């Protein structure tokens, strides 16, 4: 019934229209596809490819917004929205799909990007050492973001200039210390990484979620505390 030919023709048109309508958005890091399958990946900072403070939040926002506007797309991976229309889809339907998706991305950016921009402004200097990053962590801590968060996070950084740090958030205050072995056991979650990778994450040059998925960063303990740390703009 010509479905393969239609998938090739309309699929190419879908990818073309996605690039035309979405490439200009600040949060769109990548648009990719093959045939009638396409994916749109979102980033909080297009220059550094830094992910959103709360992983999966942008794509979920777009999925829900698109559904309310009449389009089904699927939030998937860390921050990607996937499209897979039926093989019988035509170009008019693609135009409607892309228009709804663009509206949904615009709404997501309006809701999420302002706070991410504040986080970018609080990031340190790429030339800072690990010790200097932790010294400045208190300056980057915004008590208005804390809610009722309480956590004790340990950081074990290997390599030249590395070491062990304990970050405590309680009663709207943040404290950083370098404990001995006994102090390390106080941590509810432990972040382990090479010192260069962690400094790159802290300065927005490396996305923490990407570092975790590629085993350049590991998390042991209470994962909800690691998420809270990220949401506070501290990782």
JSON list of C-alpha atoms in Angstrom, two decimals:
[
{"chain": "A", "resi": 1, "resn": "UNK", "atom": "CA", "xyz": [0.00, 0.00, 0.00]},
{"chain": "A", "resi": 2, "resn": "UNK", "atom": "CA", "xyz": [2.98, 2.35, -0.36]},
{"chain": "A", "resi": 3, "resn": "UNK", "atom": "CA", "xyz": [3.55, 2.67, 3.39]},
{"chain": "A", "resi": 4, "resn": "UNK", "atom": "CA", "xyz": [7.34, 2.38, 3.16]},
{"chain": "A", "resi": 5, "resn": "UNK", "atom": "CA", "xyz": [7.51, 5.07, 0.48]},
{"chain": "A", "resi": 6, "resn": "UNK", "atom": "CA", "xyz": [5.16, 7.29, 2.50]},
{"chain": "A", "resi": 7, "resn": "UNK", "atom": "CA", "xyz": [7.28, 6.86, 5.62]},
{"chain": "A", "resi": 8, "resn": "UNK", "atom": "CA", "xyz": [10.40, 7.90, 3.70]},
{"chain": "A", "resi": 9, "resn": "UNK", "atom": "CA", "xyz": [8.74, 10.92, 2.06]},
{"chain": "A", "resi": 10, "resn": "UNK", "atom": "CA", "xyz": [6.67, 12.24, 4.99]},
{"chain": "A", "resi": 11, "resn": "UNK", "atom": "CA", "xyz": [9.39, 11.27, 7.46]},
{"chain": "A", "resi": 12, "resn": "UNK", "atom": "CA", "xyz": [11.88, 13.51, 5.68]},
{"chain": "A", "resi": 13, "resn": "UNK", "atom": "CA", "xyz": [9.27, 16.26, 5.67]},
{"chain": "A", "resi": 14, "resn": "UNK", "atom": "CA", "xyz": [8.68, 15.76, 9.41]},
{"chain": "A", "resi": 15, "resn": "UNK", "atom": "CA", "xyz": [12.38, 16.14, 10.19]},
{"chain": "A", "resi": 16, "resn": "UNK", "atom": "CA", "xyz": [12.59, 19.23, 7.96]},
{"chain": "A", "resi": 17, "resn": "UNK", "atom": "CA", "xyz": [9.60, 20.88, 9.65]},
{"chain": "A", "resi": 18, "resn": "UNK", "atom": "CA", "xyz": [10.93, 20.06, 13.13]},
{"chain": "A", "resi": 19, "resn": "UNK", "atom": "CA", "xyz": [14.23, 21.78, 12.33]},
{"chain": "A", "resi": 20, "resn": "UNK", "atom": "CA", "xyz": [12.44, 24.78, 10.84]},
{"chain": "A", "resi": 21, "resn": "UNK", "atom": "CA", "xyz": [10.18, 25.32, 13.84]},
{"chain": "A", "resi": 22, "resn": "UNK", "atom": "CA", "xyz": [12.31, 24.15, 16.78]},
{"chain": "A", "resi": 23, "resn": "UNK", "atom": "CA", "xyz": [15.95, 24.97, 16.03]},
{"chain": "A", "resi": 24, "resn": "UNK", "atom": "CA", "xyz": [15.41, 28.55, 17.18]},
{"chain": "A", "resi": 25, "resn": "UNK", "atom": "CA", "xyz": [14.35, 27.58, 20.69]},
{"chain": "A", "resi": 26, "resn": "UNK", "atom": "CA", "xyz": [16.94, 28.09, 23.45]},
{"chain": "A", "resi": 27, "resn": "UNK", "atom": "CA", "xyz": [16.14, 24.71, 25.02]},
{"chain": "A", "resi": 28, "resn": "UNK", "atom": "CA", "xyz": [16.34, 22.52, 21.91]},
{"chain": "A", "resi": 29, "resn": "UNK", "atom": "CA", "xyz": [19.73, 20.82, 21.94]},
{"chain": "A", "resi": 30, "resn": "UNK", "atom": "CA", "xyz": [19.15, 18.30, 19.15]},
{"chain": "A", "resi": 31, "resn": "UNK", "atom": "CA", "xyz": [16.54, 17.21, 16.61]},
{"chain": "A", "resi": 32, "resn": "UNK", "atom": "CA", "xyz": [17.03, 13.78, 15.04]},
{"chain": "A", "resi": 33, "resn": "UNK", "atom": "CA", "xyz": [15.01, 11.16, 13.25]},
{"chain": "A", "resi": 34, "resn": "UNK", "atom": "CA", "xyz": [14.77, 8.28, 10.81]},
{"chain": "A", "resi": 35, "resn": "UNK", "atom": "CA", "xyz": [11.69, 7.66, 8.73]},
{"chain": "A", "resi": 36, "resn": "UNK", "atom": "CA", "xyz": [8.62, 8.49, 10.79]},
{"chain": "A", "resi": 37, "resn": "UNK", "atom": "CA", "xyz": [10.43, 8.28, 14.13]},
{"chain": "A", "resi": 38, "resn": "UNK", "atom": "CA", "xyz": [11.83, 11.53, 15.52]},
{"chain": "A", "resi": 39, "resn": "UNK", "atom": "CA", "xyz": [13.26, 12.79, 18.79]},
{"chain": "A", "resi": 40, "resn": "UNK", "atom": "CA", "xyz": [13.74, 16.28, 20.22]},
{"chain": "A", "resi": 41, "resn": "UNK", "atom": "CA", "xyz": [16.29, 16.63, 23.03]},
{"chain": "A", "resi": 42, "resn": "UNK", "atom": "CA", "xyz": [16.11, 19.51, 25.52]},
{"chain": "A", "resi": 43, "resn": "UNK", "atom": "CA", "xyz": [18.91, 21.27, 27.41]},
{"chain": "A", "resi": 44, "resn": "UNK", "atom": "CA", "xyz": [18.88, 24.03, 30.02]},
{"chain": "A", "resi": 45, "resn": "UNK", "atom": "CA", "xyz": [21.91, 25.74, 28.48]},
{"chain": "A", "resi": 46, "resn": "UNK", "atom": "CA", "xyz": [22.41, 25.39, 24.74]},
{"chain": "A", "resi": 47, "resn": "UNK", "atom": "CA", "xyz": [26.03, 26.58, 24.79]},
{"chain": "A", "resi": 48, "resn": "UNK", "atom": "CA", "xyz": [27.26, 24.08, 27.37]},
{"chain": "A", "resi": 49, "resn": "UNK", "atom": "CA", "xyz": [24.55, 21.40, 26.81]},
{"chain": "A", "resi": 50, "resn": "UNK", "atom": "CA", "xyz": [23.88, 21.44, 30.55]},
{"chain": "A", "resi": 51, "resn": "UNK", "atom": "CA", "xyz": [20.78, 19.48, 31.50]},
{"chain": "A", "resi": 52, "resn": "UNK", "atom": "CA", "xyz": [17.86, 20.74, 33.56]},
{"chain": "A", "resi": 53, "resn": "UNK", "atom": "CA", "xyz": [18.20, 20.83, 37.35]},
{"chain": "A", "resi": 54, "resn": "UNK", "atom": "CA", "xyz": [15.40, 18.30, 37.63]},
{"chain": "A", "resi": 55, "resn": "UNK", "atom": "CA", "xyz": [16.08, 15.54, 35.06]},
{"chain": "A", "resi": 56, "resn": "UNK", "atom": "CA", "xyz": [13.12, 14.56, 32.86]},
{"chain": "A", "resi": 57, "resn": "UNK", "atom": "CA", "xyz": [11.21, 17.72, 33.83]},
{"chain": "A", "resi": 58, "resn": "UNK", "atom": "CA", "xyz": [11.38, 19.52, 30.48]},
{"chain": "A", "resi": 59, "resn": "UNK", "atom": "CA", "xyz": [10.35, 16.58, 28.31]},
{"chain": "A", "resi": 60, "resn": "UNK", "atom": "CA", "xyz": [7.55, 15.68, 30.73]},
{"chain": "A", "resi": 61, "resn": "UNK", "atom": "CA", "xyz": [6.31, 19.28, 30.66]},
{"chain": "A", "resi": 62, "resn": "UNK", "atom": "CA", "xyz": [6.26, 19.21, 26.85]},
{"chain": "A", "resi": 63, "resn": "UNK", "atom": "CA", "xyz": [4.52, 15.81, 26.78]},
{"chain": "A", "resi": 64, "resn": "UNK", "atom": "CA", "xyz": [1.72, 16.99, 29.06]},
{"chain": "A", "resi": 65, "resn": "UNK", "atom": "CA", "xyz": [1.37, 20.33, 27.29]},
{"chain": "A", "resi": 66, "resn": "UNK", "atom": "CA", "xyz": [1.20, 18.69, 23.89]},
{"chain": "A", "resi": 67, "resn": "UNK", "atom": "CA", "xyz": [-1.42, 16.22, 25.11]},
{"chain": "A", "resi": 68, "resn": "UNK", "atom": "CA", "xyz": [-3.59, 19.09, 26.34]},
{"chain": "A", "resi": 69, "resn": "UNK", "atom": "CA", "xyz": [-3.26, 20.68, 22.89]},
{"chain": "A", "resi": 70, "resn": "UNK", "atom": "CA", "xyz": [-4.18, 17.49, 21.04]},
{"chain": "A", "resi": 71, "resn": "UNK", "atom": "CA", "xyz": [-0.86, 15.80, 20.26]},
{"chain": "A", "resi": 72, "resn": "UNK", "atom": "CA", "xyz": [0.48, 12.58, 21.72]},
{"chain": "A", "resi": 73, "resn": "UNK", "atom": "CA", "xyz": [4.26, 12.49, 22.07]},
{"chain": "A", "resi": 74, "resn": "UNK", "atom": "CA", "xyz": [6.32, 10.53, 24.55]},
{"chain": "A", "resi": 75, "resn": "UNK", "atom": "CA", "xyz": [8.75, 11.79, 27.18]},
{"chain": "A", "resi": 76, "resn": "UNK", "atom": "CA", "xyz": [11.69, 9.39, 27.13]},
{"chain": "A", "resi": 77, "resn": "UNK", "atom": "CA", "xyz": [15.29, 9.06, 28.27]},
{"chain": "A", "resi": 78, "resn": "UNK", "atom": "CA", "xyz": [16.67, 11.87, 30.39]},
{"chain": "A", "resi": 79, "resn": "UNK", "atom": "CA", "xyz": [15.26, 14.81, 28.42]},
{"chain": "A", "resi": 80, "resn": "UNK", "atom": "CA", "xyz": [13.88, 13.73, 25.03]},
{"chain": "A", "resi": 81, "resn": "UNK", "atom": "CA", "xyz": [10.43, 13.82, 23.47]},
{"chain": "A", "resi": 82, "resn": "UNK", "atom": "CA", "xyz": [9.75, 11.13, 20.88]},
{"chain": "A", "resi": 83, "resn": "UNK", "atom": "CA", "xyz": [7.33, 11.18, 17.94]},
{"chain": "A", "resi": 84, "resn": "UNK", "atom": "CA", "xyz": [6.16, 8.09, 16.04]},
{"chain": "A", "resi": 85, "resn": "UNK", "atom": "CA", "xyz": [3.06, 8.86, 13.96]},
{"chain": "A", "resi": 86, "resn": "UNK", "atom": "CA", "xyz": [1.34, 6.11, 11.94]},
{"chain": "A", "resi": 87, "resn": "UNK", "atom": "CA", "xyz": [2.78, 5.19, 8.55]},
{"chain": "A", "resi": 88, "resn": "UNK", "atom": "CA", "xyz": [-0.31, 6.63, 6.84]},
{"chain": "A", "resi": 89, "resn": "UNK", "atom": "CA", "xyz": [0.30, 10.16, 8.15]},
{"chain": "A", "resi": 90, "resn": "UNK", "atom": "CA", "xyz": [0.28, 12.98, 5.58]},
{"chain": "A", "resi": 91, "resn": "UNK", "atom": "CA", "xyz": [2.05, 16.34, 5.39]},
{"chain": "A", "resi": 92, "resn": "UNK", "atom": "CA", "xyz": [-0.94, 18.34, 6.63]},
{"chain": "A", "resi": 93, "resn": "UNK", "atom": "CA", "xyz": [-1.03, 16.26, 9.79]},
{"chain": "A", "resi": 94, "resn": "UNK", "atom": "CA", "xyz": [2.74, 16.74, 10.23]},
{"chain": "A", "resi": 95, "resn": "UNK", "atom": "CA", "xyz": [2.29, 20.51, 10.02]},
{"chain": "A", "resi": 96, "resn": "UNK", "atom": "CA", "xyz": [-0.33, 20.35, 12.76]},
{"chain": "A", "resi": 97, "resn": "UNK", "atom": "CA", "xyz": [1.88, 18.09, 14.91]},
{"chain": "A", "resi": 98, "resn": "UNK", "atom": "CA", "xyz": [4.88, 20.40, 14.64]},
{"chain": "A", "resi": 99, "resn": "UNK", "atom": "CA", "xyz": [2.80, 23.50, 15.37]},
{"chain": "A", "resi": 100, "resn": "UNK", "atom": "CA", "xyz": [1.42, 21.94, 18.57]},
{"chain": "A", "resi": 101, "resn": "UNK", "atom": "CA", "xyz": [4.87, 20.76, 19.60]},
{"chain": "A", "resi": 102, "resn": "UNK", "atom": "CA", "xyz": [6.32, 24.25, 19.09]},
{"chain": "A", "resi": 103, "resn": "UNK", "atom": "CA", "xyz": [3.58, 25.76, 21.27]},
{"chain": "A", "resi": 104, "resn": "UNK", "atom": "CA", "xyz": [4.32, 23.20, 23.96]},
{"chain": "A", "resi": 105, "resn": "UNK", "atom": "CA", "xyz": [8.07, 23.87, 23.88]},
{"chain": "A", "resi": 106, "resn": "UNK", "atom": "CA", "xyz": [7.43, 27.62, 24.16]},
{"chain": "A", "resi": 107, "resn": "UNK", "atom": "CA", "xyz": [5.23, 27.03, 27.22]},
{"chain": "A", "resi": 108, "resn": "UNK", "atom": "CA", "xyz": [7.88, 24.79, 28.81]},
{"chain": "A", "resi": 109, "resn": "UNK", "atom": "CA", "xyz": [10.59, 27.40, 28.28]},
{"chain": "A", "resi": 110, "resn": "UNK", "atom": "CA", "xyz": [8.43, 30.12, 29.83]},
{"chain": "A", "resi": 111, "resn": "UNK", "atom": "CA", "xyz": [7.92, 27.98, 32.93]},
{"chain": "A", "resi": 112, "resn": "UNK", "atom": "CA", "xyz": [11.35, 26.38, 33.40]},
{"chain": "A", "resi": 113, "resn": "UNK", "atom": "CA", "xyz": [14.11, 28.42, 31.74]},
{"chain": "A", "resi": 114, "resn": "UNK", "atom": "CA", "xyz": [14.01, 31.53, 33.99]},
{"chain": "A", "resi": 115, "resn": "UNK", "atom": "CA", "xyz": [15.09, 29.52, 37.03]},
{"chain": "A", "resi": 116, "resn": "UNK", "atom": "CA", "xyz": [17.72, 27.69, 34.98]},
{"chain": "A", "resi": 117, "resn": "UNK", "atom": "CA", "xyz": [19.12, 31.04, 33.86]},
{"chain": "A", "resi": 118, "resn": "UNK", "atom": "CA", "xyz": [19.58, 32.05, 37.49]},
{"chain": "A", "resi": 119, "resn": "UNK", "atom": "CA", "xyz": [21.45, 28.82, 38.08]},
{"chain": "A", "resi": 120, "resn": "UNK", "atom": "CA", "xyz": [23.77, 29.54, 35.15]},
{"chain": "A", "resi": 121, "resn": "UNK", "atom": "CA", "xyz": [24.60, 32.94, 36.62]},
{"chain": "A", "resi": 122, "resn": "UNK", "atom": "CA", "xyz": [25.56, 31.29, 39.92]},
{"chain": "A", "resi": 123, "resn": "UNK", "atom": "CA", "xyz": [28.00, 28.84, 38.34]},
{"chain": "A", "resi": 124, "resn": "UNK", "atom": "CA", "xyz": [31.67, 29.39, 39.06]},
{"chain": "A", "resi": 125, "resn": "UNK", "atom": "CA", "xyz": [34.76, 30.11, 37.00]},
{"chain": "A", "resi": 126, "resn": "UNK", "atom": "CA", "xyz": [35.96, 27.17, 34.83]},
{"chain": "A", "resi": 127, "resn": "UNK", "atom": "CA", "xyz": [39.50, 27.81, 36.10]},
{"chain": "A", "resi": 128, "resn": "UNK", "atom": "CA", "xyz": [38.54, 27.12, 39.74]},
{"chain": "A", "resi": 129, "resn": "UNK", "atom": "CA", "xyz": [40.00, 24.15, 41.59]},
{"chain": "A", "resi": 130, "resn": "UNK", "atom": "CA", "xyz": [37.86, 21.65, 43.45]},
{"chain": "A", "resi": 131, "resn": "UNK", "atom": "CA", "xyz": [38.67, 23.32, 46.78]},
{"chain": "A", "resi": 132, "resn": "UNK", "atom": "CA", "xyz": [37.65, 26.71, 45.41]},
{"chain": "A", "resi": 133, "resn": "UNK", "atom": "CA", "xyz": [34.40, 25.26, 44.02]},
{"chain": "A", "resi": 134, "resn": "UNK", "atom": "CA", "xyz": [33.46, 23.99, 47.48]},
{"chain": "A", "resi": 135, "resn": "UNK", "atom": "CA", "xyz": [34.55, 27.26, 49.10]},
{"chain": "A", "resi": 136, "resn": "UNK", "atom": "CA", "xyz": [32.17, 29.12, 46.81]},
{"chain": "A", "resi": 137, "resn": "UNK", "atom": "CA", "xyz": [29.34, 26.62, 47.18]},
{"chain": "A", "resi": 138, "resn": "UNK", "atom": "CA", "xyz": [27.85, 28.62, 50.05]},
{"chain": "A", "resi": 139, "resn": "UNK", "atom": "CA", "xyz": [27.76, 31.70, 47.80]},
{"chain": "A", "resi": 140, "resn": "UNK", "atom": "CA", "xyz": [25.81, 29.73, 45.19]},
{"chain": "A", "resi": 141, "resn": "UNK", "atom": "CA", "xyz": [23.34, 28.45, 47.77]},
{"chain": "A", "resi": 142, "resn": "UNK", "atom": "CA", "xyz": [20.07, 30.39, 47.61]},
{"chain": "A", "resi": 143, "resn": "UNK", "atom": "CA", "xyz": [18.03, 29.95, 50.83]},
{"chain": "A", "resi": 144, "resn": "UNK", "atom": "CA", "xyz": [14.86, 30.88, 48.95]},
{"chain": "A", "resi": 145, "resn": "UNK", "atom": "CA", "xyz": [15.23, 27.67, 46.91]},
{"chain": "A", "resi": 146, "resn": "UNK", "atom": "CA", "xyz": [15.70, 25.40, 49.90]},
{"chain": "A", "resi": 147, "resn": "UNK", "atom": "CA", "xyz": [12.08, 24.65, 50.85]},
{"chain": "A", "resi": 148, "resn": "UNK", "atom": "CA", "xyz": [12.41, 22.24, 53.77]},
{"chain": "A", "resi": 149, "resn": "UNK", "atom": "CA", "xyz": [15.38, 20.37, 52.31]},
{"chain": "A", "resi": 150, "resn": "UNK", "atom": "CA", "xyz": [17.78, 18.70, 54.72]},
{"chain": "A", "resi": 151, "resn": "UNK", "atom": "CA", "xyz": [20.67, 16.60, 53.48]},
{"chain": "A", "resi": 152, "resn": "UNK", "atom": "CA", "xyz": [24.23, 15.48, 54.10]},
{"chain": "A", "resi": 153, "resn": "UNK", "atom": "CA", "xyz": [26.11, 14.76, 50.87]},
{"chain": "A", "resi": 154, "resn": "UNK", "atom": "CA", "xyz": [29.62, 13.41, 50.66]},
{"chain": "A", "resi": 155, "resn": "UNK", "atom": "CA", "xyz": [31.92, 14.08, 47.71]},
{"chain": "A", "resi": 156, "resn": "UNK", "atom": "CA", "xyz": [34.87, 11.80, 46.95]},
{"chain": "A", "resi": 157, "resn": "UNK", "atom": "CA", "xyz": [37.00, 13.25, 44.17]},
{"chain": "A", "resi": 158, "resn": "UNK", "atom": "CA", "xyz": [40.00, 11.38, 42.80]},
{"chain": "A", "resi": 159, "resn": "UNK", "atom": "CA", "xyz": [43.00, 12.76, 40.98]},
{"chain": "A", "resi": 160, "resn": "UNK", "atom": "CA", "xyz": [45.29, 15.73, 41.53]},
{"chain": "A", "resi": 161, "resn": "UNK", "atom": "CA", "xyz": [43.59, 18.30, 43.74]},
{"chain": "A", "resi": 162, "resn": "UNK", "atom": "CA", "xyz": [40.91, 15.85, 44.82]},
{"chain": "A", "resi": 163, "resn": "UNK", "atom": "CA", "xyz": [39.78, 14.90, 48.30]},
{"chain": "A", "resi": 164, "resn": "UNK", "atom": "CA", "xyz": [36.70, 14.35, 50.42]},
{"chain": "A", "resi": 165, "resn": "UNK", "atom": "CA", "xyz": [34.07, 16.97, 51.31]},
{"chain": "A", "resi": 166, "resn": "UNK", "atom": "CA", "xyz": [30.84, 16.86, 53.30]},
{"chain": "A", "resi": 167, "resn": "UNK", "atom": "CA", "xyz": [28.03, 19.27, 52.34]},
{"chain": "A", "resi": 168, "resn": "UNK", "atom": "CA", "xyz": [25.28, 19.75, 54.93]},
{"chain": "A", "resi": 169, "resn": "UNK", "atom": "CA", "xyz": [22.03, 21.64, 54.29]},
{"chain": "A", "resi": 170, "resn": "UNK", "atom": "CA", "xyz": [19.84, 22.25, 57.35]},
{"chain": "A", "resi": 171, "resn": "UNK", "atom": "CA", "xyz": [17.57, 25.05, 58.59]},
{"chain": "A", "resi": 172, "resn": "UNK", "atom": "CA", "xyz": [18.15, 27.08, 55.44]},
{"chain": "A", "resi": 173, "resn": "UNK", "atom": "CA", "xyz": [21.92, 27.07, 55.85]},
{"chain": "A", "resi": 174, "resn": "UNK", "atom": "CA", "xyz": [24.73, 25.29, 54.01]},
{"chain": "A", "resi": 175, "resn": "UNK", "atom": "CA", "xyz": [28.00, 24.15, 55.54]},
{"chain": "A", "resi": 176, "resn": "UNK", "atom": "CA", "xyz": [31.00, 22.55, 53.81]},
{"chain": "A", "resi": 177, "resn": "UNK", "atom": "CA", "xyz": [33.68, 20.61, 55.65]},
{"chain": "A", "resi": 178, "resn": "UNK", "atom": "CA", "xyz": [36.47, 18.14, 54.91]},
{"chain": "A", "resi": 179, "resn": "UNK", "atom": "CA", "xyz": [35.85, 15.32, 57.39]},
{"chain": "A", "resi": 180, "resn": "UNK", "atom": "CA", "xyz": [38.05, 12.45, 58.45]},
{"chain": "A", "resi": 181, "resn": "UNK", "atom": "CA", "xyz": [37.04, 8.85, 57.70]},
{"chain": "A", "resi": 182, "resn": "UNK", "atom": "CA", "xyz": [34.55, 8.84, 60.56]},
{"chain": "A", "resi": 183, "resn": "UNK", "atom": "CA", "xyz": [32.90, 11.99, 59.25]},
{"chain": "A", "resi": 184, "resn": "UNK", "atom": "CA", "xyz": [32.36, 10.41, 55.85]},
{"chain": "A", "resi": 185, "resn": "UNK", "atom": "CA", "xyz": [29.88, 7.96, 57.36]},
{"chain": "A", "resi": 186, "resn": "UNK", "atom": "CA", "xyz": [27.55, 10.89, 58.12]},
{"chain": "A", "resi": 187, "resn": "UNK", "atom": "CA", "xyz": [26.74, 11.29, 54.42]},
{"chain": "A", "resi": 188, "resn": "UNK", "atom": "CA", "xyz": [23.29, 10.15, 53.28]},
{"chain": "A", "resi": 189, "resn": "UNK", "atom": "CA", "xyz": [24.49, 10.12, 49.67]},
{"chain": "A", "resi": 190, "resn": "UNK", "atom": "CA", "xyz": [28.02, 10.02, 48.27]},
{"chain": "A", "resi": 191, "resn": "UNK", "atom": "CA", "xyz": [29.05, 11.50, 44.93]},
{"chain": "A", "resi": 192, "resn": "UNK", "atom": "CA", "xyz": [32.23, 10.02, 43.44]},
{"chain": "A", "resi": 193, "resn": "UNK", "atom": "CA", "xyz": [34.04, 11.36, 40.38]},
{"chain": "A", "resi": 194, "resn": "UNK", "atom": "CA", "xyz": [37.37, 12.39, 38.97]},
{"chain": "A", "resi": 195, "resn": "UNK", "atom": "CA", "xyz": [38.18, 15.88, 40.19]},
{"chain": "A", "resi": 196, "resn": "UNK", "atom": "CA", "xyz": [38.36, 17.32, 36.65]},
{"chain": "A", "resi": 197, "resn": "UNK", "atom": "CA", "xyz": [34.93, 15.91, 35.77]},
{"chain": "A", "resi": 198, "resn": "UNK", "atom": "CA", "xyz": [33.36, 17.27, 38.96]},
{"chain": "A", "resi": 199, "resn": "UNK", "atom": "CA", "xyz": [34.79, 20.75, 38.43]},
{"chain": "A", "resi": 200, "resn": "UNK", "atom": "CA", "xyz": [33.43, 20.67, 34.87]},
{"chain": "A", "resi": 201, "resn": "UNK", "atom": "CA", "xyz": [29.98, 19.71, 36.23]},
{"chain": "A", "resi": 202, "resn": "UNK", "atom": "CA", "xyz": [30.06, 22.42, 38.88]},
{"chain": "A", "resi": 203, "resn": "UNK", "atom": "CA", "xyz": [30.97, 25.03, 36.28]},
{"chain": "A", "resi": 204, "resn": "UNK", "atom": "CA", "xyz": [28.30, 23.97, 33.78]},
{"chain": "A", "resi": 205, "resn": "UNK", "atom": "CA", "xyz": [30.73, 22.54, 31.22]},
{"chain": "A", "resi": 206, "resn": "UNK", "atom": "CA", "xyz": [29.58, 18.94, 31.73]},
{"chain": "A", "resi": 207, "resn": "UNK", "atom": "CA", "xyz": [26.01, 17.81, 32.30]},
{"chain": "A", "resi": 208, "resn": "UNK", "atom": "CA", "xyz": [25.72, 15.82, 35.53]},
{"chain": "A", "resi": 209, "resn": "UNK", "atom": "CA", "xyz": [23.14, 13.45, 34.05]},
{"chain": "A", "resi": 210, "resn": "UNK", "atom": "CA", "xyz": [25.43, 12.73, 31.10]},
{"chain": "A", "resi": 211, "resn": "UNK", "atom": "CA", "xyz": [28.36, 12.16, 33.47]},
{"chain": "A", "resi": 212, "resn": "UNK", "atom": "CA", "xyz": [26.23, 9.71, 35.49]},
{"chain": "A", "resi": 213, "resn": "UNK", "atom": "CA", "xyz": [24.99, 7.81, 32.42]},
{"chain": "A", "resi": 214, "resn": "UNK", "atom": "CA", "xyz": [28.56, 7.44, 31.09]},
{"chain": "A", "resi": 215, "resn": "UNK", "atom": "CA", "xyz": [29.96, 6.33, 34.47]},
{"chain": "A", "resi": 216, "resn": "UNK", "atom": "CA", "xyz": [32.08, 9.45, 34.90]},
{"chain": "A", "resi": 217, "resn": "UNK", "atom": "CA", "xyz": [30.12, 10.13, 38.09]},
{"chain": "A", "resi": 218, "resn": "UNK", "atom": "CA", "xyz": [28.64, 7.63, 40.53]},
{"chain": "A", "resi": 219, "resn": "UNK", "atom": "CA", "xyz": [26.04, 8.06, 43.27]},
{"chain": "A", "resi": 220, "resn": "UNK", "atom": "CA", "xyz": [25.80, 5.82, 46.33]},
{"chain": "A", "resi": 221, "resn": "UNK", "atom": "CA", "xyz": [23.06, 6.09, 48.93]},
{"chain": "A", "resi": 222, "resn": "UNK", "atom": "CA", "xyz": [19.80, 8.06, 48.90]},
{"chain": "A", "resi": 223, "resn": "UNK", "atom": "CA", "xyz": [19.17, 9.14, 45.30]},
{"chain": "A", "resi": 224, "resn": "UNK", "atom": "CA", "xyz": [16.46, 11.59, 46.38]},
{"chain": "A", "resi": 225, "resn": "UNK", "atom": "CA", "xyz": [19.15, 13.55, 48.23]},
{"chain": "A", "resi": 226, "resn": "UNK", "atom": "CA", "xyz": [21.25, 13.72, 45.06]},
{"chain": "A", "resi": 227, "resn": "UNK", "atom": "CA", "xyz": [18.22, 15.05, 43.15]},
{"chain": "A", "resi": 228, "resn": "UNK", "atom": "CA", "xyz": [17.63, 17.65, 45.87]},
{"chain": "A", "resi": 229, "resn": "UNK", "atom": "CA", "xyz": [21.28, 18.68, 45.64]},
{"chain": "A", "resi": 230, "resn": "UNK", "atom": "CA", "xyz": [20.90, 19.19, 41.89]},
{"chain": "A", "resi": 231, "resn": "UNK", "atom": "CA", "xyz": [17.67, 21.14, 42.32]},
{"chain": "A", "resi": 232, "resn": "UNK", "atom": "CA", "xyz": [19.45, 23.49, 44.71]},
{"chain": "A", "resi": 233, "resn": "UNK", "atom": "CA", "xyz": [22.00, 24.21, 41.97]},
{"chain": "A", "resi": 234, "resn": "UNK", "atom": "CA", "xyz": [24.83, 22.60, 43.92]},
{"chain": "A", "resi": 235, "resn": "UNK", "atom": "CA", "xyz": [25.72, 19.75, 41.56]}
]
